[in-house]
């Protein structure tokens, strides 16, 4: 697996002005994508609280399969117009997040 990292200030400062702007643009775009991913995980955890109990250190492949299955299920429900908000007495609050 590969991890994308933003350019550090020393890396950016050592560049020519045109390259500095490219580094800043890359960092901004990467940061935006990271926020999108974080929001997606928060949304998934609110719909599938069991995700908080997954322990990836036991078997990362099983964890990946569970997350992929839940994403598929979520997309299927959305495509069919089946929203959790339509379920009587559905509580979308997260007690773990609310107690922080």
PDB file of N, CA and C in Angstrom:
ATOM      1  N   UNK A   1       0.818  -1.200   0.000  1.00  0.00           N
ATOM      2  CA  UNK A   1       0.000   0.000   0.000  1.00  0.00           C
ATOM      3  C   UNK A   1       0.857   1.257   0.000  1.00  0.00           C
ATOM      4  N   UNK A   2       0.320   2.270  -0.610  1.00  0.00           N
ATOM      5  CA  UNK A   2       1.023   3.541  -0.705  1.00  0.00           C
ATOM      6  C   UNK A   2       0.247   4.613   0.049  1.00  0.00           C
ATOM      7  N   UNK A   3       0.971   5.543   0.625  1.00  0.00           N
ATOM      8  CA  UNK A   3       0.351   6.630   1.372  1.00  0.00           C
ATOM      9  C   UNK A   3       0.784   7.949   0.727  1.00  0.00           C
ATOM     10  N   UNK A   4      -0.182   8.799   0.428  1.00  0.00           N
ATOM     11  CA  UNK A   4       0.131  10.126  -0.091  1.00  0.00           C
ATOM     12  C   UNK A   4       0.327  11.071   1.074  1.00  0.00           C
ATOM     13  N   UNK A   5       1.403  11.814   1.040  1.00  0.00           N
ATOM     14  CA  UNK A   5       1.685  12.789   2.095  1.00  0.00           C
ATOM     15  C   UNK A   5       1.790  14.172   1.466  1.00  0.00           C
ATOM     16  N   UNK A   6       1.389  15.159   2.221  1.00  0.00           N
ATOM     17  CA  UNK A   6       1.519  16.531   1.732  1.00  0.00           C
ATOM     18  C   UNK A   6       2.985  16.944   1.773  1.00  0.00           C
ATOM     19  N   UNK A   7       3.292  17.972   1.001  1.00  0.00           N
ATOM     20  CA  UNK A   7       4.643  18.514   1.016  1.00  0.00           C
ATOM     21  C   UNK A   7       4.846  19.282   2.316  1.00  0.00           C
ATOM     22  N   UNK A   8       5.996  19.094   2.941  1.00  0.00           N
ATOM     23  CA  UNK A   8       6.300  19.820   4.171  1.00  0.00           C
ATOM     24  C   UNK A   8       6.751  21.242   3.822  1.00  0.00           C
ATOM     25  N   UNK A   9       6.731  22.121   4.810  1.00  0.00           N
ATOM     26  CA  UNK A   9       7.165  23.503   4.556  1.00  0.00           C
ATOM     27  C   UNK A   9       8.606  23.566   4.045  1.00  0.00           C
ATOM     28  N   UNK A  10       9.545  22.800   4.635  1.00  0.00           N
ATOM     29  CA  UNK A  10      10.911  22.847   4.090  1.00  0.00           C
ATOM     30  C   UNK A  10      10.978  22.372   2.637  1.00  0.00           C
ATOM     31  N   UNK A  11      10.176  21.362   2.291  1.00  0.00           N
ATOM     32  CA  UNK A  11      10.160  20.897   0.897  1.00  0.00           C
ATOM     33  C   UNK A  11       9.620  21.984  -0.028  1.00  0.00           C
ATOM     34  N   UNK A  12       8.568  22.659   0.393  1.00  0.00           N
ATOM     35  CA  UNK A  12       7.963  23.711  -0.433  1.00  0.00           C
ATOM     36  C   UNK A  12       8.912  24.897  -0.546  1.00  0.00           C
ATOM     37  N   UNK A  13       9.514  25.290   0.576  1.00  0.00           N
ATOM     38  CA  UNK A  13      10.399  26.460   0.563  1.00  0.00           C
ATOM     39  C   UNK A  13      11.634  26.251  -0.295  1.00  0.00           C
ATOM     40  N   UNK A  14      12.016  25.013  -0.524  1.00  0.00           N
ATOM     41  CA  UNK A  14      13.205  24.733  -1.334  1.00  0.00           C
ATOM     42  C   UNK A  14      12.923  24.694  -2.823  1.00  0.00           C
ATOM     43  N   UNK A  15      11.697  25.007  -3.234  1.00  0.00           N
ATOM     44  CA  UNK A  15      11.311  24.933  -4.639  1.00  0.00           C
ATOM     45  C   UNK A  15      11.345  26.310  -5.306  1.00  0.00           C
ATOM     46  N   UNK A  16      11.355  26.282  -6.634  1.00  0.00           N
ATOM     47  CA  UNK A  16      11.204  27.511  -7.413  1.00  0.00           C
ATOM     48  C   UNK A  16       9.768  28.009  -7.266  1.00  0.00           C
ATOM     49  N   UNK A  17       9.513  29.284  -7.510  1.00  0.00           N
ATOM     50  CA  UNK A  17       8.161  29.832  -7.312  1.00  0.00           C
ATOM     51  C   UNK A  17       7.051  29.055  -8.030  1.00  0.00           C
ATOM     52  N   UNK A  18       7.280  28.643  -9.263  1.00  0.00           N
ATOM     53  CA  UNK A  18       6.246  27.898  -9.999  1.00  0.00           C
ATOM     54  C   UNK A  18       5.996  26.555  -9.324  1.00  0.00           C
ATOM     55  N   UNK A  19       7.060  25.893  -8.900  1.00  0.00           N
ATOM     56  CA  UNK A  19       6.919  24.595  -8.233  1.00  0.00           C
ATOM     57  C   UNK A  19       6.288  24.761  -6.844  1.00  0.00           C
ATOM     58  N   UNK A  20       6.563  25.881  -6.177  1.00  0.00           N
ATOM     59  CA  UNK A  20       5.931  26.150  -4.875  1.00  0.00           C
ATOM     60  C   UNK A  20       4.416  26.183  -5.028  1.00  0.00           C
ATOM     61  N   UNK A  21       3.959  26.859  -6.088  1.00  0.00           N
ATOM     62  CA  UNK A  21       2.518  26.955  -6.311  1.00  0.00           C
ATOM     63  C   UNK A  21       1.932  25.574  -6.580  1.00  0.00           C
ATOM     64  N   UNK A  22       2.645  24.752  -7.328  1.00  0.00           N
ATOM     65  CA  UNK A  22       2.181  23.377  -7.587  1.00  0.00           C
ATOM     66  C   UNK A  22       2.106  22.579  -6.283  1.00  0.00           C
ATOM     67  N   UNK A  23       3.093  22.752  -5.416  1.00  0.00           N
ATOM     68  CA  UNK A  23       3.093  22.058  -4.126  1.00  0.00           C
ATOM     69  C   UNK A  23       1.923  22.516  -3.269  1.00  0.00           C
ATOM     70  N   UNK A  24       1.667  23.818  -3.252  1.00  0.00           N
ATOM     71  CA  UNK A  24       0.535  24.350  -2.476  1.00  0.00           C
ATOM     72  C   UNK A  24      -0.790  23.813  -3.023  1.00  0.00           C
ATOM     73  N   UNK A  25      -0.902  23.787  -4.358  1.00  0.00           N
ATOM     74  CA  UNK A  25      -2.131  23.267  -4.975  1.00  0.00           C
ATOM     75  C   UNK A  25      -2.331  21.797  -4.641  1.00  0.00           C
ATOM     76  N   UNK A  26      -1.235  21.025  -4.692  1.00  0.00           N
ATOM     77  CA  UNK A  26      -1.311  19.600  -4.357  1.00  0.00           C
ATOM     78  C   UNK A  26      -1.747  19.426  -2.901  1.00  0.00           C
ATOM     79  N   UNK A  27      -1.129  20.180  -1.985  1.00  0.00           N
ATOM     80  CA  UNK A  27      -1.475  20.075  -0.566  1.00  0.00           C
ATOM     81  C   UNK A  27      -2.943  20.424  -0.325  1.00  0.00           C
ATOM     82  N   UNK A  28      -3.416  21.457  -1.004  1.00  0.00           N
ATOM     83  CA  UNK A  28      -4.815  21.865  -0.844  1.00  0.00           C
ATOM     84  C   UNK A  28      -5.753  20.773  -1.350  1.00  0.00           C
ATOM     85  N   UNK A  29      -5.455  20.225  -2.508  1.00  0.00           N
ATOM     86  CA  UNK A  29      -6.296  19.166  -3.078  1.00  0.00           C
ATOM     87  C   UNK A  29      -6.256  17.917  -2.199  1.00  0.00           C
ATOM     88  N   UNK A  30      -5.084  17.535  -1.737  1.00  0.00           N
ATOM     89  CA  UNK A  30      -4.951  16.363  -0.875  1.00  0.00           C
ATOM     90  C   UNK A  30      -5.726  16.560   0.429  1.00  0.00           C
ATOM     91  N   UNK A  31      -5.619  17.731   1.007  1.00  0.00           N
ATOM     92  CA  UNK A  31      -6.349  18.021   2.244  1.00  0.00           C
ATOM     93  C   UNK A  31      -7.855  17.916   2.019  1.00  0.00           C
ATOM     94  N   UNK A  32      -8.321  18.435   0.908  1.00  0.00           N
ATOM     95  CA  UNK A  32      -9.745  18.367   0.578  1.00  0.00           C
ATOM     96  C   UNK A  32     -10.209  16.918   0.448  1.00  0.00           C
ATOM     97  N   UNK A  33      -9.400  16.091  -0.192  1.00  0.00           N
ATOM     98  CA  UNK A  33      -9.747  14.679  -0.352  1.00  0.00           C
ATOM     99  C   UNK A  33      -9.746  13.955   0.990  1.00  0.00           C
ATOM    100  N   UNK A  34      -8.804  14.295   1.858  1.00  0.00           N
ATOM    101  CA  UNK A  34      -8.757  13.678   3.197  1.00  0.00           C
ATOM    102  C   UNK A  34     -10.015  14.011   3.991  1.00  0.00           C
ATOM    103  N   UNK A  35     -10.471  15.243   3.887  1.00  0.00           N
ATOM    104  CA  UNK A  35     -11.689  15.647   4.592  1.00  0.00           C
ATOM    105  C   UNK A  35     -12.890  14.877   4.050  1.00  0.00           C
ATOM    106  N   UNK A  36     -12.945  14.702   2.741  1.00  0.00           N
ATOM    107  CA  UNK A  36     -14.033  13.934   2.130  1.00  0.00           C
ATOM    108  C   UNK A  36     -14.037  12.502   2.656  1.00  0.00           C
ATOM    109  N   UNK A  37     -12.870  11.895   2.732  1.00  0.00           N
ATOM    110  CA  UNK A  37     -12.762  10.522   3.239  1.00  0.00           C
ATOM    111  C   UNK A  37     -13.189  10.460   4.706  1.00  0.00           C
ATOM    112  N   UNK A  38     -12.757  11.429   5.514  1.00  0.00           N
ATOM    113  CA  UNK A  38     -13.149  11.462   6.922  1.00  0.00           C
ATOM    114  C   UNK A  38     -14.661  11.589   7.071  1.00  0.00           C
ATOM    115  N   UNK A  39     -15.267  12.460   6.283  1.00  0.00           N
ATOM    116  CA  UNK A  39     -16.727  12.625   6.340  1.00  0.00           C
ATOM    117  C   UNK A  39     -17.441  11.350   5.914  1.00  0.00           C
ATOM    118  N   UNK A  40     -16.878  10.670   4.930  1.00  0.00           N
ATOM    119  CA  UNK A  40     -17.475   9.415   4.470  1.00  0.00           C
ATOM    120  C   UNK A  40     -17.440   8.371   5.576  1.00  0.00           C
ATOM    121  N   UNK A  41     -16.322   8.259   6.271  1.00  0.00           N
ATOM    122  CA  UNK A  41     -16.236   7.291   7.368  1.00  0.00           C
ATOM    123  C   UNK A  41     -17.174   7.661   8.514  1.00  0.00           C
ATOM    124  N   UNK A  42     -17.296   8.945   8.803  1.00  0.00           N
ATOM    125  CA  UNK A  42     -18.237   9.365   9.842  1.00  0.00           C
ATOM    126  C   UNK A  42     -19.663   9.002   9.457  1.00  0.00           C
ATOM    127  N   UNK A  43     -20.008   9.222   8.193  1.00  0.00           N
ATOM    128  CA  UNK A  43     -21.341   8.881   7.717  1.00  0.00           C
ATOM    129  C   UNK A  43     -21.563   7.377   7.782  1.00  0.00           C
ATOM    130  N   UNK A  44     -20.569   6.609   7.383  1.00  0.00           N
ATOM    131  CA  UNK A  44     -20.699   5.148   7.419  1.00  0.00           C
ATOM    132  C   UNK A  44     -20.828   4.658   8.861  1.00  0.00           C
ATOM    133  N   UNK A  45     -20.057   5.225   9.770  1.00  0.00           N
ATOM    134  CA  UNK A  45     -20.152   4.826  11.182  1.00  0.00           C
ATOM    135  C   UNK A  45     -21.512   5.176  11.768  1.00  0.00           C
ATOM    136  N   UNK A  46     -22.117   6.267  11.297  1.00  0.00           N
ATOM    137  CA  UNK A  46     -23.433   6.621  11.830  1.00  0.00           C
ATOM    138  C   UNK A  46     -24.505   5.664  11.317  1.00  0.00           C
ATOM    139  N   UNK A  47     -24.328   5.129  10.109  1.00  0.00           N
ATOM    140  CA  UNK A  47     -25.293   4.176   9.563  1.00  0.00           C
ATOM    141  C   UNK A  47     -25.000   2.743  10.001  1.00  0.00           C
ATOM    142  N   UNK A  48     -23.743   2.437  10.237  1.00  0.00           N
ATOM    143  CA  UNK A  48     -23.337   1.082  10.622  1.00  0.00           C
ATOM    144  C   UNK A  48     -22.432   1.167  11.854  1.00  0.00           C
ATOM    145  N   UNK A  49     -23.022   1.302  13.045  1.00  0.00           N
ATOM    146  CA  UNK A  49     -22.222   1.449  14.267  1.00  0.00           C
ATOM    147  C   UNK A  49     -21.251   0.292  14.502  1.00  0.00           C
ATOM    148  N   UNK A  50     -21.537  -0.868  13.931  1.00  0.00           N
ATOM    149  CA  UNK A  50     -20.642  -2.012  14.129  1.00  0.00           C
ATOM    150  C   UNK A  50     -19.251  -1.758  13.546  1.00  0.00           C
ATOM    151  N   UNK A  51     -19.117  -0.791  12.662  1.00  0.00           N
ATOM    152  CA  UNK A  51     -17.793  -0.475  12.105  1.00  0.00           C
ATOM    153  C   UNK A  51     -16.813  -0.051  13.194  1.00  0.00           C
ATOM    154  N   UNK A  52     -17.330   0.552  14.265  1.00  0.00           N
ATOM    155  CA  UNK A  52     -16.453   0.997  15.351  1.00  0.00           C
ATOM    156  C   UNK A  52     -15.822  -0.171  16.095  1.00  0.00           C
ATOM    157  N   UNK A  53     -16.445  -1.342  15.976  1.00  0.00           N
ATOM    158  CA  UNK A  53     -15.954  -2.512  16.694  1.00  0.00           C
ATOM    159  C   UNK A  53     -15.008  -3.374  15.867  1.00  0.00           C
ATOM    160  N   UNK A  54     -14.784  -2.991  14.614  1.00  0.00           N
ATOM    161  CA  UNK A  54     -13.875  -3.778  13.770  1.00  0.00           C
ATOM    162  C   UNK A  54     -12.443  -3.619  14.259  1.00  0.00           C
ATOM    163  N   UNK A  55     -11.742  -4.706  14.295  1.00  0.00           N
ATOM    164  CA  UNK A  55     -10.344  -4.682  14.715  1.00  0.00           C
ATOM    165  C   UNK A  55      -9.471  -5.081  13.526  1.00  0.00           C
ATOM    166  N   UNK A  56      -8.971  -4.119  12.764  1.00  0.00           N
ATOM    167  CA  UNK A  56      -8.221  -4.447  11.548  1.00  0.00           C
ATOM    168  C   UNK A  56      -6.924  -5.195  11.816  1.00  0.00           C
ATOM    169  N   UNK A  57      -6.419  -5.105  13.032  1.00  0.00           N
ATOM    170  CA  UNK A  57      -5.146  -5.779  13.291  1.00  0.00           C
ATOM    171  C   UNK A  57      -5.281  -7.305  13.312  1.00  0.00           C
ATOM    172  N   UNK A  58      -6.530  -7.817  13.432  1.00  0.00           N
ATOM    173  CA  UNK A  58      -6.705  -9.273  13.417  1.00  0.00           C
ATOM    174  C   UNK A  58      -6.589  -9.832  12.005  1.00  0.00           C
ATOM    175  N   UNK A  59      -7.338  -9.293  11.089  1.00  0.00           N
ATOM    176  CA  UNK A  59      -7.271  -9.736   9.698  1.00  0.00           C
ATOM    177  C   UNK A  59      -7.740  -8.601   8.809  1.00  0.00           C
ATOM    178  N   UNK A  60      -6.800  -7.896   8.225  1.00  0.00           N
ATOM    179  CA  UNK A  60      -7.122  -6.719   7.432  1.00  0.00           C
ATOM    180  C   UNK A  60      -7.967  -7.092   6.221  1.00  0.00           C
ATOM    181  N   UNK A  61      -7.778  -8.278   5.673  1.00  0.00           N
ATOM    182  CA  UNK A  61      -8.575  -8.701   4.515  1.00  0.00           C
ATOM    183  C   UNK A  61     -10.048  -8.842   4.901  1.00  0.00           C
ATOM    184  N   UNK A  62     -10.320  -9.448   6.050  1.00  0.00           N
ATOM    185  CA  UNK A  62     -11.707  -9.568   6.516  1.00  0.00           C
ATOM    186  C   UNK A  62     -12.315  -8.187   6.766  1.00  0.00           C
ATOM    187  N   UNK A  63     -11.536  -7.303   7.356  1.00  0.00           N
ATOM    188  CA  UNK A  63     -12.020  -5.950   7.613  1.00  0.00           C
ATOM    189  C   UNK A  63     -12.357  -5.257   6.299  1.00  0.00           C
ATOM    190  N   UNK A  64     -11.492  -5.388   5.315  1.00  0.00           N
ATOM    191  CA  UNK A  64     -11.726  -4.793   4.000  1.00  0.00           C
ATOM    192  C   UNK A  64     -13.019  -5.349   3.396  1.00  0.00           C
ATOM    193  N   UNK A  65     -13.219  -6.650   3.492  1.00  0.00           N
ATOM    194  CA  UNK A  65     -14.426  -7.280   2.938  1.00  0.00           C
ATOM    195  C   UNK A  65     -15.690  -6.763   3.632  1.00  0.00           C
ATOM    196  N   UNK A  66     -15.633  -6.594   4.945  1.00  0.00           N
ATOM    197  CA  UNK A  66     -16.795  -6.088   5.690  1.00  0.00           C
ATOM    198  C   UNK A  66     -17.117  -4.660   5.252  1.00  0.00           C
ATOM    199  N   UNK A  67     -16.097  -3.804   5.168  1.00  0.00           N
ATOM    200  CA  UNK A  67     -16.315  -2.413   4.772  1.00  0.00           C
ATOM    201  C   UNK A  67     -16.848  -2.346   3.345  1.00  0.00           C
ATOM    202  N   UNK A  68     -16.279  -3.129   2.455  1.00  0.00           N
ATOM    203  CA  UNK A  68     -16.736  -3.145   1.063  1.00  0.00           C
ATOM    204  C   UNK A  68     -18.192  -3.606   0.975  1.00  0.00           C
ATOM    205  N   UNK A  69     -18.551  -4.616   1.742  1.00  0.00           N
ATOM    206  CA  UNK A  69     -19.929  -5.120   1.754  1.00  0.00           C
ATOM    207  C   UNK A  69     -20.888  -4.061   2.290  1.00  0.00           C
ATOM    208  N   UNK A  70     -20.506  -3.375   3.360  1.00  0.00           N
ATOM    209  CA  UNK A  70     -21.364  -2.341   3.919  1.00  0.00           C
ATOM    210  C   UNK A  70     -21.528  -1.165   2.961  1.00  0.00           C
ATOM    211  N   UNK A  71     -20.465  -0.806   2.256  1.00  0.00           N
ATOM    212  CA  UNK A  71     -20.574   0.261   1.260  1.00  0.00           C
ATOM    213  C   UNK A  71     -21.528  -0.139   0.136  1.00  0.00           C
ATOM    214  N   UNK A  72     -21.438  -1.388  -0.286  1.00  0.00           N
ATOM    215  CA  UNK A  72     -22.339  -1.887  -1.328  1.00  0.00           C
ATOM    216  C   UNK A  72     -23.776  -1.859  -0.842  1.00  0.00           C
ATOM    217  N   UNK A  73     -23.991  -2.326   0.377  1.00  0.00           N
ATOM    218  CA  UNK A  73     -25.331  -2.314   0.961  1.00  0.00           C
ATOM    219  C   UNK A  73     -25.864  -0.892   1.080  1.00  0.00           C
ATOM    220  N   UNK A  74     -25.037   0.017   1.538  1.00  0.00           N
ATOM    221  CA  UNK A  74     -25.435   1.418   1.671  1.00  0.00           C
ATOM    222  C   UNK A  74     -25.850   1.984   0.312  1.00  0.00           C
ATOM    223  N   UNK A  75     -25.015   1.779  -0.713  1.00  0.00           N
ATOM    224  CA  UNK A  75     -25.319   2.301  -2.044  1.00  0.00           C
ATOM    225  C   UNK A  75     -26.589   1.686  -2.610  1.00  0.00           C
ATOM    226  N   UNK A  76     -26.791   0.409  -2.367  1.00  0.00           N
ATOM    227  CA  UNK A  76     -28.002  -0.262  -2.820  1.00  0.00           C
ATOM    228  C   UNK A  76     -29.235   0.370  -2.161  1.00  0.00           C
ATOM    229  N   UNK A  77     -29.167   0.598  -0.877  1.00  0.00           N
ATOM    230  CA  UNK A  77     -30.295   1.209  -0.160  1.00  0.00           C
ATOM    231  C   UNK A  77     -30.574   2.614  -0.691  1.00  0.00           C
ATOM    232  N   UNK A  78     -29.533   3.401  -0.899  1.00  0.00           N
ATOM    233  CA  UNK A  78     -29.715   4.760  -1.410  1.00  0.00           C
ATOM    234  C   UNK A  78     -30.332   4.720  -2.808  1.00  0.00           C
ATOM    235  N   UNK A  79     -29.846   3.827  -3.663  1.00  0.00           N
ATOM    236  CA  UNK A  79     -30.377   3.724  -5.026  1.00  0.00           C
ATOM    237  C   UNK A  79     -31.846   3.308  -5.031  1.00  0.00           C
ATOM    238  N   UNK A  80     -32.263   2.550  -4.035  1.00  0.00           N
ATOM    239  CA  UNK A  80     -33.656   2.111  -3.947  1.00  0.00           C
ATOM    240  C   UNK A  80     -34.532   3.115  -3.190  1.00  0.00           C
ATOM    241  N   UNK A  81     -33.913   4.208  -2.718  1.00  0.00           N
ATOM    242  CA  UNK A  81     -34.663   5.217  -1.971  1.00  0.00           C
ATOM    243  C   UNK A  81     -34.984   4.796  -0.554  1.00  0.00           C
ATOM    244  N   UNK A  82     -34.217   3.863  -0.019  1.00  0.00           N
ATOM    245  CA  UNK A  82     -34.446   3.355   1.338  1.00  0.00           C
ATOM    246  C   UNK A  82     -33.499   4.086   2.293  1.00  0.00           C
ATOM    247  N   UNK A  83     -33.986   5.163   2.894  1.00  0.00           N
ATOM    248  CA  UNK A  83     -33.174   5.973   3.783  1.00  0.00           C
ATOM    249  C   UNK A  83     -33.497   5.638   5.232  1.00  0.00           C
ATOM    250  N   UNK A  84     -32.493   5.584   6.107  1.00  0.00           N
ATOM    251  CA  UNK A  84     -32.751   5.226   7.498  1.00  0.00           C
ATOM    252  C   UNK A  84     -33.683   6.219   8.196  1.00  0.00           C
ATOM    253  N   UNK A  85     -33.705   7.457   7.720  1.00  0.00           N
ATOM    254  CA  UNK A  85     -34.556   8.464   8.332  1.00  0.00           C
ATOM    255  C   UNK A  85     -36.039   8.118   8.184  1.00  0.00           C
ATOM    256  N   UNK A  86     -36.369   7.256   7.223  1.00  0.00           N
ATOM    257  CA  UNK A  86     -37.761   6.856   6.997  1.00  0.00           C
ATOM    258  C   UNK A  86     -38.205   5.732   7.937  1.00  0.00           C
ATOM    259  N   UNK A  87     -37.290   5.167   8.690  1.00  0.00           N
ATOM    260  CA  UNK A  87     -37.610   4.080   9.608  1.00  0.00           C
ATOM    261  C   UNK A  87     -38.202   4.683  10.885  1.00  0.00           C
ATOM    262  N   UNK A  88     -39.387   4.221  11.294  1.00  0.00           N
ATOM    263  CA  UNK A  88     -39.980   4.765  12.532  1.00  0.00           C
ATOM    264  C   UNK A  88     -39.041   4.552  13.721  1.00  0.00           C
ATOM    265  N   UNK A  89     -38.901   5.567  14.531  1.00  0.00           N
ATOM    266  CA  UNK A  89     -38.093   5.549  15.754  1.00  0.00           C
ATOM    267  C   UNK A  89     -36.593   5.390  15.500  1.00  0.00           C
ATOM    268  N   UNK A  90     -36.159   5.626  14.259  1.00  0.00           N
ATOM    269  CA  UNK A  90     -34.729   5.549  13.943  1.00  0.00           C
ATOM    270  C   UNK A  90     -34.001   6.700  14.638  1.00  0.00           C
ATOM    271  N   UNK A  91     -32.923   6.376  15.343  1.00  0.00           N
ATOM    272  CA  UNK A  91     -32.137   7.380  16.059  1.00  0.00           C
ATOM    273  C   UNK A  91     -30.754   7.448  15.420  1.00  0.00           C
ATOM    274  N   UNK A  92     -30.470   8.534  14.742  1.00  0.00           N
ATOM    275  CA  UNK A  92     -29.217   8.685  14.018  1.00  0.00           C
ATOM    276  C   UNK A  92     -28.119   9.303  14.871  1.00  0.00           C
ATOM    277  N   UNK A  93     -28.375   9.516  16.154  1.00  0.00           N
ATOM    278  CA  UNK A  93     -27.354  10.104  17.010  1.00  0.00           C
ATOM    279  C   UNK A  93     -26.313   9.051  17.366  1.00  0.00           C
ATOM    280  N   UNK A  94     -25.125   9.501  17.588  1.00  0.00           N
ATOM    281  CA  UNK A  94     -24.008   8.628  17.935  1.00  0.00           C
ATOM    282  C   UNK A  94     -23.631   8.893  19.385  1.00  0.00           C
ATOM    283  N   UNK A  95     -23.988   7.985  20.314  1.00  0.00           N
ATOM    284  CA  UNK A  95     -23.686   8.246  21.722  1.00  0.00           C
ATOM    285  C   UNK A  95     -22.205   8.375  22.000  1.00  0.00           C
ATOM    286  N   UNK A  96     -21.362   7.664  21.244  1.00  0.00           N
ATOM    287  CA  UNK A  96     -19.920   7.776  21.457  1.00  0.00           C
ATOM    288  C   UNK A  96     -19.423   9.175  21.092  1.00  0.00           C
ATOM    289  N   UNK A  97     -19.911   9.712  19.961  1.00  0.00           N
ATOM    290  CA  UNK A  97     -19.484  11.032  19.533  1.00  0.00           C
ATOM    291  C   UNK A  97     -20.095  12.109  20.408  1.00  0.00           C
ATOM    292  N   UNK A  98     -21.348  11.920  20.811  1.00  0.00           N
ATOM    293  CA  UNK A  98     -22.048  12.927  21.612  1.00  0.00           C
ATOM    294  C   UNK A  98     -21.462  13.059  23.013  1.00  0.00           C
ATOM    295  N   UNK A  99     -20.787  12.028  23.517  1.00  0.00           N
ATOM    296  CA  UNK A  99     -20.224  12.060  24.868  1.00  0.00           C
ATOM    297  C   UNK A  99     -18.815  12.586  24.921  1.00  0.00           C
ATOM    298  N   UNK A 100     -18.268  12.970  23.776  1.00  0.00           N
ATOM    299  CA  UNK A 100     -16.877  13.447  23.765  1.00  0.00           C
ATOM    300  C   UNK A 100     -16.802  14.880  24.188  1.00  0.00           C
TER     301      UNK A 100
END
